[in-house]
XYZ file of C-alpha atoms in Angstrom:
172
model
C -3.571 -16.161 3.702
C -3.554 -12.395 4.738
C -0.093 -10.693 4.955
C 1.371 -8.944 7.372
C 0.631 -5.526 6.013
C -2.427 -4.921 4.503
C -2.499 -3.648 0.518
C -5.465 -1.675 -0.854
C -7.809 -3.020 -3.229
C -10.992 -1.360 -4.729
C -14.181 -2.733 -6.723
C -14.106 -0.693 -9.992
C -17.875 0.477 -8.597
C -15.234 2.620 -5.738
C -12.547 4.020 -8.009
C -11.832 7.468 -7.296
C -9.120 8.926 -9.501
C -8.490 11.696 -6.983
C -7.454 8.563 -4.362
C -5.501 6.810 -7.040
C -1.988 8.678 -6.041
C -2.385 8.143 -2.480
C -3.586 4.262 -3.299
C -0.387 4.247 -4.947
C 1.702 4.967 -2.015
C -0.556 2.725 0.076
C 0.704 -0.285 -1.998
C 4.241 1.310 -2.454
C 4.231 1.343 1.317
C 3.138 -2.340 1.704
C 5.382 -3.613 -0.672
C 8.480 -1.661 0.779
C 7.407 -2.896 4.706
C 7.397 -7.173 3.293
C 10.497 -6.147 1.520
C 12.583 -4.671 4.881
C 10.818 -7.403 6.821
C 11.959 -10.445 4.511
C 15.811 -9.477 5.185
C 18.881 -8.535 3.506
C 18.058 -8.185 -0.141
C 18.696 -4.977 0.325
C 16.661 -1.036 0.208
C 14.058 -0.673 -2.658
C 15.097 0.239 -5.944
C 14.996 4.279 -5.292
C 17.513 3.873 -2.681
C 20.035 1.804 -3.906
C 23.836 3.670 -3.056
C 22.237 6.155 -0.903
C 23.864 6.675 2.459
C 22.820 4.030 5.133
C 21.451 7.409 7.167
C 18.987 7.780 4.678
C 18.043 4.065 4.172
C 17.333 4.128 8.023
C 15.405 6.996 7.974
C 13.254 5.902 5.093
C 13.124 2.161 7.095
C 12.082 4.108 10.321
C 9.236 5.669 8.855
C 8.047 2.204 7.496
C 8.403 0.174 10.089
C 5.769 3.137 12.399
C 3.445 2.131 8.991
C 1.020 -0.618 10.629
C 0.441 1.771 13.712
C -0.584 4.846 11.178
C -3.330 5.202 8.503
C -2.739 5.972 5.200
C -3.401 9.679 5.209
C -0.534 9.784 7.729
C 1.658 7.062 6.350
C 1.575 9.023 2.865
C 1.943 12.289 4.237
C 5.565 11.109 5.689
C 6.665 9.448 2.793
C 5.928 12.532 0.414
C 7.890 14.827 3.557
C 10.247 12.878 3.375
C 10.935 12.507 -0.143
C 10.995 16.442 -0.504
C 13.898 16.111 2.048
C 15.758 14.303 -0.098
C 18.599 14.941 -3.026
C 17.311 15.337 -6.796
C 18.339 10.860 -7.309
C 16.600 9.829 -4.451
C 13.217 11.697 -5.628
C 13.878 10.932 -9.379
C 14.280 7.120 -8.559
C 10.966 7.416 -6.468
C 9.264 8.928 -8.861
C 9.857 5.907 -11.097
C 9.195 3.550 -8.667
C 5.897 4.993 -8.160
C 5.590 5.167 -11.978
C 5.961 1.029 -11.892
C 3.650 0.829 -8.486
C 1.277 2.521 -10.576
C 1.705 0.371 -14.034
C 1.488 -2.747 -11.525
C -1.774 -1.934 -9.548
C -3.529 -1.228 -12.678
C -2.116 -4.728 -13.269
C -3.663 -6.466 -10.047
C -6.817 -3.673 -10.386
C -7.528 -5.918 -13.765
C -6.634 -9.220 -12.166
C -9.089 -8.954 -9.335
C -12.302 -7.427 -11.629
C -11.267 -11.206 -13.386
C -10.852 -13.014 -10.114
C -14.444 -11.494 -8.982
C -16.437 -12.005 -11.854
C -15.132 -16.282 -11.008
C -16.306 -15.534 -7.335
C -19.691 -17.310 -6.077
C -21.987 -14.792 -4.208
C -21.001 -15.561 -0.660
C -17.319 -14.798 -2.027
C -17.947 -11.692 -3.905
C -19.678 -10.512 -0.487
C -16.336 -11.046 1.745
C -14.805 -9.658 -1.163
C -16.687 -6.767 -0.879
C -16.144 -6.746 3.261
C -12.570 -6.991 3.107
C -11.966 -4.558 0.648
C -14.132 -2.176 2.775
C -11.747 -3.037 5.456
C -8.783 -2.028 3.091
C -10.199 1.162 2.206
C -11.480 2.934 5.251
C -9.300 5.866 5.899
C -9.383 5.897 8.917
C -8.323 2.231 10.275
C -4.498 2.282 11.247
C -2.815 -0.555 9.517
C -2.940 -2.737 11.873
C -6.334 -2.282 12.982
C -6.960 -3.006 9.167
C -4.922 -6.389 9.492
C -6.517 -7.531 12.364
C -10.527 -6.733 10.999
C -9.436 -8.842 7.777
C -8.038 -11.445 9.936
C -10.990 -11.693 12.052
C -13.271 -11.302 9.095
C -11.233 -14.291 7.418
C -11.659 -16.142 9.787
C -15.237 -16.345 10.417
C -15.573 -17.131 6.913
C -17.244 -20.406 5.726
C -14.652 -23.030 5.014
C -15.606 -22.908 1.059
C -15.333 -18.923 1.030
C -12.024 -18.579 2.834
C -10.642 -21.918 -0.060
C -12.249 -19.704 -2.389
C -10.233 -16.545 -1.741
C -7.565 -17.782 -1.044
C -7.247 -19.568 -4.073
C -7.951 -16.409 -6.013
C -5.440 -14.714 -3.672
C -2.693 -16.840 -4.614
C -2.886 -16.071 -7.756
C -2.582 -12.761 -7.237
C 0.138 -10.084 -6.425
C -2.566 -8.039 -4.763
C -3.802 -9.233 -1.189
C -6.205 -7.065 1.250
């Protein structure tokens, strides 16, 4: 099953350190988008206690994420954070650190999953990862391509990938 918003995944051989900050922001955006979409549980931790107009401004940025590339989202968020007060900046940086730690755990789990995959599932995972990592695609385009690819896979491969995704916190 594919979540409404894609989250970037990389194979260990594709890992490039200079893009690490950008990947953390992308994961962050996906989590925040999902949190906002789920409703009234409140804003992300760095916005707890923030004025309603600040929360609304951030929500506006996140709401537009599916129609932007990863670089555009990163730029918008970084620009937004730069305009905020010290409390939000500090809390945002703490949240990013937590996201980096979660990303490291998710990547380790992904590597373990790949090791157990059949050759067909490994090939599908590589294709899904390539779509998720494509910097030229907008979020909505990634979602459509991932959904299309998943639907085109044999049922056994779909089941194998879905089983692993259910045990993972990271989605394509």
